[in-house]
Tab-separated table of C-alpha atoms in Angstrom:
chain	number	residue	atom	x	y	z
S	1	MET	CA	0.000	0.000	0.000
S	2	LYS	CA	2.874	2.377	0.849
S	3	THR	CA	4.488	1.616	-2.513
S	4	ILE	CA	1.310	2.502	-4.393
S	5	ARG	CA	0.849	5.712	-2.364
S	6	PHE	CA	4.450	6.742	-3.057
S	7	PHE	CA	4.030	6.118	-6.786
S	8	ILE	CA	0.805	8.160	-6.954
S	9	ILE	CA	2.430	11.148	-5.214
S	10	SER	CA	5.523	10.906	-7.416
S	11	PHE	CA	3.355	10.688	-10.528
S	12	MET	CA	1.373	13.821	-9.568
S	13	LEU	CA	4.538	15.803	-8.848
S	14	GLY	CA	6.069	14.648	-12.095
S	15	ALA	CA	3.005	15.676	-14.069
S	16	ALA	CA	3.532	19.254	-12.916
S	17	SER	CA	7.063	19.363	-14.337
S	18	PRO	CA	7.378	20.474	-17.996
S	19	ALA	CA	10.540	18.369	-18.377
S	20	LEU	CA	8.682	15.213	-17.412
S	21	GLN	CA	5.381	15.852	-19.150
S	22	ALA	CA	6.671	14.454	-22.435
S	23	GLN	CA	7.274	11.155	-20.614
S	24	ILE	CA	3.784	10.879	-19.075
S	25	THR	CA	0.759	9.358	-20.778
S	26	VAL	CA	-2.774	9.717	-19.396
S	27	GLY	CA	-6.079	8.415	-20.662
S	28	LEU	CA	-9.367	6.670	-20.036
S	29	LYS	CA	-10.816	3.332	-21.107
S	30	THR	CA	-14.078	1.494	-20.512
S	31	GLY	CA	-15.775	-1.654	-21.651
S	32	TYR	CA	-17.139	-5.122	-21.002
S	33	THR	CA	-16.264	-7.350	-18.041
S	34	GLN	CA	-16.985	-11.054	-17.835
S	35	ALA	CA	-16.626	-12.092	-14.190
S	36	TRP	CA	-16.806	-15.368	-12.279
S	37	GLU	CA	-15.410	-17.019	-9.165
S	38	ASP	CA	-13.231	-20.083	-8.676
S	39	TYR	CA	-15.328	-22.350	-6.442
S	40	GLY	CA	-12.573	-24.882	-5.810
S	41	ASP	CA	-13.754	-28.487	-5.401
S	42	VAL	CA	-17.474	-27.652	-5.210
S	43	ASN	CA	-19.594	-29.857	-7.488
S	44	LEU	CA	-21.821	-27.838	-9.811
S	45	PRO	CA	-24.431	-28.972	-12.349
S	46	ASP	CA	-22.937	-29.870	-15.734
S	47	ASP	CA	-24.786	-27.008	-17.421
S	48	ALA	CA	-24.065	-24.464	-14.683
S	49	ILE	CA	-23.325	-20.940	-15.887
S	50	ILE	CA	-21.061	-19.303	-13.317
S	51	HIS	CA	-20.092	-16.080	-15.093
S	52	VAL	CA	-21.897	-12.723	-15.116
S	53	ASN	CA	-21.669	-9.891	-17.645
S	54	ARG	CA	-20.629	-6.539	-16.179
S	55	PHE	CA	-18.580	-3.421	-17.083
S	56	ASN	CA	-15.590	-1.350	-15.963
S	57	VAL	CA	-14.246	2.216	-16.193
S	58	THR	CA	-10.496	2.775	-15.823
S	59	ALA	CA	-8.140	5.763	-15.820
S	60	ILE	CA	-4.624	5.457	-17.229
S	61	GLY	CA	-1.398	7.083	-16.049
S	62	PHE	CA	2.025	5.863	-17.224
S	63	TYR	CA	5.592	7.160	-17.015
S	64	ARG	CA	7.899	6.116	-19.843
S	65	LEU	CA	11.061	4.434	-18.540
S	66	THR	CA	12.561	3.628	-21.951
S	67	PRO	CA	11.274	3.978	-25.535
S	68	HIS	CA	9.464	0.638	-25.150
S	69	PHE	CA	8.729	0.225	-21.422
S	70	SER	CA	6.497	2.207	-19.057
S	71	LEU	CA	5.441	2.008	-15.410
S	72	GLY	CA	2.027	3.218	-14.388
S	73	ILE	CA	-1.244	2.950	-12.531
S	74	GLU	CA	-4.738	2.111	-13.764
S	75	PRO	CA	-7.210	3.158	-11.037
S	76	GLY	CA	-10.772	2.228	-11.836
S	77	PHE	CA	-14.224	0.945	-10.979
S	78	VAL	CA	-15.145	-2.616	-11.937
S	79	LYS	CA	-18.189	-4.801	-11.433
S	80	ARG	CA	-17.195	-8.372	-10.662
S	81	GLY	CA	-19.234	-11.228	-9.229
S	82	ALA	CA	-20.558	-14.657	-10.126
S	83	ALA	CA	-23.591	-16.824	-10.778
S	84	CYS	CA	-24.588	-20.264	-9.457
S	85	VAL	CA	-23.045	-19.326	-6.094
S	86	PRO	CA	-22.601	-22.401	-3.814
S	87	GLY	CA	-23.998	-22.195	-0.302
S	88	TRP	CA	-25.416	-18.703	-0.727
S	89	TRP	CA	-29.114	-19.579	-0.777
S	90	GLY	CA	-30.349	-21.308	2.369
S	91	GLY	CA	-33.755	-22.217	1.015
S	92	THR	CA	-35.773	-25.403	1.317
S	93	PRO	CA	-34.253	-28.771	0.298
S	94	GLY	CA	-34.617	-29.461	-3.391
S	95	PHE	CA	-34.896	-25.783	-4.293
S	96	SER	CA	-33.890	-25.265	-7.923
S	97	GLY	CA	-32.551	-21.739	-8.054
S	98	ASP	CA	-29.636	-19.616	-9.119
S	99	THR	CA	-27.980	-16.911	-7.053
S	100	GLN	CA	-26.123	-14.129	-8.823
S	101	LEU	CA	-23.779	-11.762	-7.018
S	102	THR	CA	-22.587	-8.395	-8.236
S	103	LEU	CA	-19.472	-7.188	-6.406
S	104	ASN	CA	-18.542	-3.566	-7.073
S	105	TYR	CA	-14.889	-2.658	-6.569
S	106	VAL	CA	-12.619	0.348	-6.804
S	107	GLU	CA	-9.140	-0.875	-7.696
S	108	MET	CA	-5.578	0.364	-7.998
S	109	PRO	CA	-3.190	-1.842	-9.976
S	110	LEU	CA	0.465	-0.970	-10.528
S	111	MET	CA	1.403	-2.008	-14.074
S	112	LEU	CA	4.546	-2.536	-16.140
S	113	ALA	CA	3.808	-2.087	-19.849
S	114	ALA	CA	5.735	-2.953	-23.004
S	115	ASN	CA	4.931	-1.037	-26.212
S	116	LEU	CA	6.297	-2.393	-29.488
S	117	PRO	CA	5.791	-1.192	-33.090
S	118	PHE	CA	3.512	-3.510	-35.061
S	119	TRP	CA	3.420	-3.434	-38.880
S	120	SER	CA	3.034	0.356	-39.012
S	121	PRO	CA	4.763	3.236	-37.160
S	122	LYS	CA	1.305	4.324	-35.974
S	123	LEU	CA	0.317	0.900	-34.633
S	124	GLU	CA	1.686	-0.471	-31.345
S	125	PHE	CA	1.331	-3.844	-29.674
S	126	LYS	CA	0.931	-3.565	-25.896
S	127	ALA	CA	1.578	-6.124	-23.157
S	128	LYS	CA	1.034	-5.453	-19.453
S	129	LEU	CA	1.770	-7.204	-16.178
S	130	GLY	CA	0.793	-5.893	-12.782
S	131	TYR	CA	-0.425	-6.373	-9.252
S	132	GLY	CA	-3.112	-4.403	-7.476
S	133	LEU	CA	-5.456	-3.895	-4.563
S	134	ALA	CA	-9.237	-3.627	-4.758
S	135	TYR	CA	-11.919	-2.602	-2.256
S	136	MET	CA	-15.549	-3.706	-2.429
S	137	VAL	CA	-17.747	-0.597	-2.122
S	138	SER	CA	-21.094	-2.369	-2.566
S	139	ALA	CA	-22.634	-5.695	-3.516
S	140	ASN	CA	-25.986	-6.947	-4.771
S	141	GLU	CA	-27.620	-10.370	-4.894
S	142	LYS	CA	-30.373	-11.764	-7.082
S	143	ILE	CA	-32.079	-15.145	-6.697
S	144	VAL	CA	-34.043	-16.654	-9.576
S	145	ASP	CA	-36.169	-19.823	-9.641
S	146	LEU	CA	-34.739	-21.827	-12.541
S	147	GLU	CA	-37.984	-23.727	-13.150
S	148	THR	CA	-40.241	-20.689	-13.460
S	149	ASN	CA	-37.568	-18.036	-14.199
S	150	GLU	CA	-39.227	-15.975	-11.474
S	151	GLU	CA	-37.053	-13.430	-9.674
S	152	LEU	CA	-37.469	-14.305	-5.995
S	153	LEU	CA	-35.124	-11.783	-4.445
S	154	LYS	CA	-33.116	-8.761	-5.503
S	155	GLN	CA	-31.433	-6.623	-2.884
S	156	ARG	CA	-28.307	-4.799	-1.789
S	157	VAL	CA	-26.029	-6.887	0.414
S	158	ASP	CA	-25.671	-5.757	4.028
S	159	PHE	CA	-21.971	-6.140	4.850
S	160	ASP	CA	-22.778	-6.358	8.574
S	161	ARG	CA	-24.774	-9.541	7.950
S	162	ARG	CA	-22.687	-11.200	5.225
S	163	ASN	CA	-19.160	-12.544	5.658
S	164	LEU	CA	-17.604	-10.918	2.616
S	165	ASN	CA	-13.942	-9.949	2.334
S	166	ARG	CA	-14.128	-6.369	1.142
S	167	TRP	CA	-10.385	-6.136	0.424
S	168	ASP	CA	-9.069	-8.066	-2.545
S	169	ASN	CA	-5.787	-8.282	-4.432
S	170	GLY	CA	-4.471	-10.050	-7.475
S	171	VAL	CA	-2.446	-10.253	-10.650
S	172	TYR	CA	-3.320	-8.434	-13.887
S	173	LEU	CA	-2.273	-9.647	-17.348
S	174	GLY	CA	-3.095	-7.577	-20.406
S	175	VAL	CA	-2.547	-7.336	-24.151
S	176	GLY	CA	-3.800	-4.872	-26.725
S	177	PHE	CA	-3.130	-2.395	-29.486
S	178	GLY	CA	-2.786	1.354	-29.765
S	179	TYR	CA	-3.264	3.325	-32.977
S	180	GLN	CA	-1.918	6.870	-33.150
S	181	ILE	CA	-4.421	9.565	-34.075
S	182	GLY	CA	-3.249	13.149	-33.706
S	183	LYS	CA	-1.462	13.649	-30.384
S	184	GLY	CA	-2.997	10.553	-28.837
S	185	SER	CA	-3.824	6.917	-29.457
S	186	LEU	CA	-6.996	4.879	-29.714
S	187	LEU	CA	-6.766	1.800	-27.497
S	188	LEU	CA	-8.137	-1.722	-27.758
S	189	GLU	CA	-7.092	-3.803	-24.759
S	190	SER	CA	-7.954	-7.036	-22.986
S	191	THR	CA	-7.058	-7.668	-19.325
S	192	TYR	CA	-7.328	-10.789	-17.165
S	193	PHE	CA	-7.534	-10.531	-13.348
S	194	ARG	CA	-6.819	-13.419	-10.984
S	195	SER	CA	-7.136	-13.218	-7.195
S	196	PRO	CA	-5.781	-15.677	-4.606
S	197	LYS	CA	-8.294	-14.501	-1.984
S	198	ASN	CA	-11.849	-15.687	-1.314
S	199	ALA	CA	-14.534	-13.030	-1.709
S	200	ASP	CA	-16.856	-14.985	0.615
S	201	GLU	CA	-15.262	-16.058	3.897
S	202	ASN	CA	-17.493	-19.159	4.087
S	203	ASN	CA	-16.871	-20.563	0.600
S	204	SER	CA	-14.097	-20.938	-1.945
S	205	SER	CA	-14.803	-17.894	-4.118
S	206	LYS	CA	-11.711	-16.418	-5.730
S	207	ASN	CA	-12.460	-13.557	-8.124
S	208	ARG	CA	-11.669	-13.941	-11.798
S	209	SER	CA	-12.485	-11.458	-14.553
S	210	TRP	CA	-11.736	-10.655	-18.157
S	211	ASN	CA	-12.096	-7.162	-19.637
S	212	ILE	CA	-12.358	-5.934	-23.209
S	213	ASN	CA	-11.851	-2.171	-23.295
S	214	PHE	CA	-11.821	0.710	-25.740
S	215	GLY	CA	-10.111	3.945	-24.779
S	216	TYR	CA	-7.993	6.950	-25.635
S	217	ALA	CA	-4.625	8.068	-24.243
S	218	PHE	CA	-2.322	11.002	-24.947
S	219	ILE	CA	1.090	12.331	-23.915
S	220	LEU	CA	1.059	15.354	-21.644
S	221	SER	CA	2.606	18.436	-23.233
S	222	ARG	CA	2.292	22.194	-23.005
């Protein structure tokens, strides 16, 4: 946490320096998130659908270390979660239902990025590797009867009554492309997130997600 705080402060101070502005890239990206949880050894129905479709919004801030490598942060908001959640619904025996969870996080990954020319001087291939922290700001649950497709329950989760781990952490792996337009670049990126920590203290429930994002980034200059 101290490392991330130090990098944020250093990045803000650097952004105010004209000499460093040419080395700093900022931007914004948003897009689709497919999220699920690793349930470990839990037996699920063969046709179980465990993923949910969500979205994310992410800011971009990178400092160029060399012509092809950059270090940066990608703070953002992401909706993760899962479907077919084991042990979540304590209904009557034989109940045929599906519980979906939406877990809303703010996150702060620290990323190392490689940018390499690809076919054209205006086109770059991007690869990223990072580690970050995330904090669950809210969560929602929905329970549906699979036989009737009736929505039985939809409500905001009370953290005082549910054993959820609000802090999360994990590894980020990303690839994508950037195409130069004017002083900036259009971005198409895909990022995979993998956490070693259970979201639910009572069940194996490690967050996994996959993003497809579109965005725009530009180099700071006066």
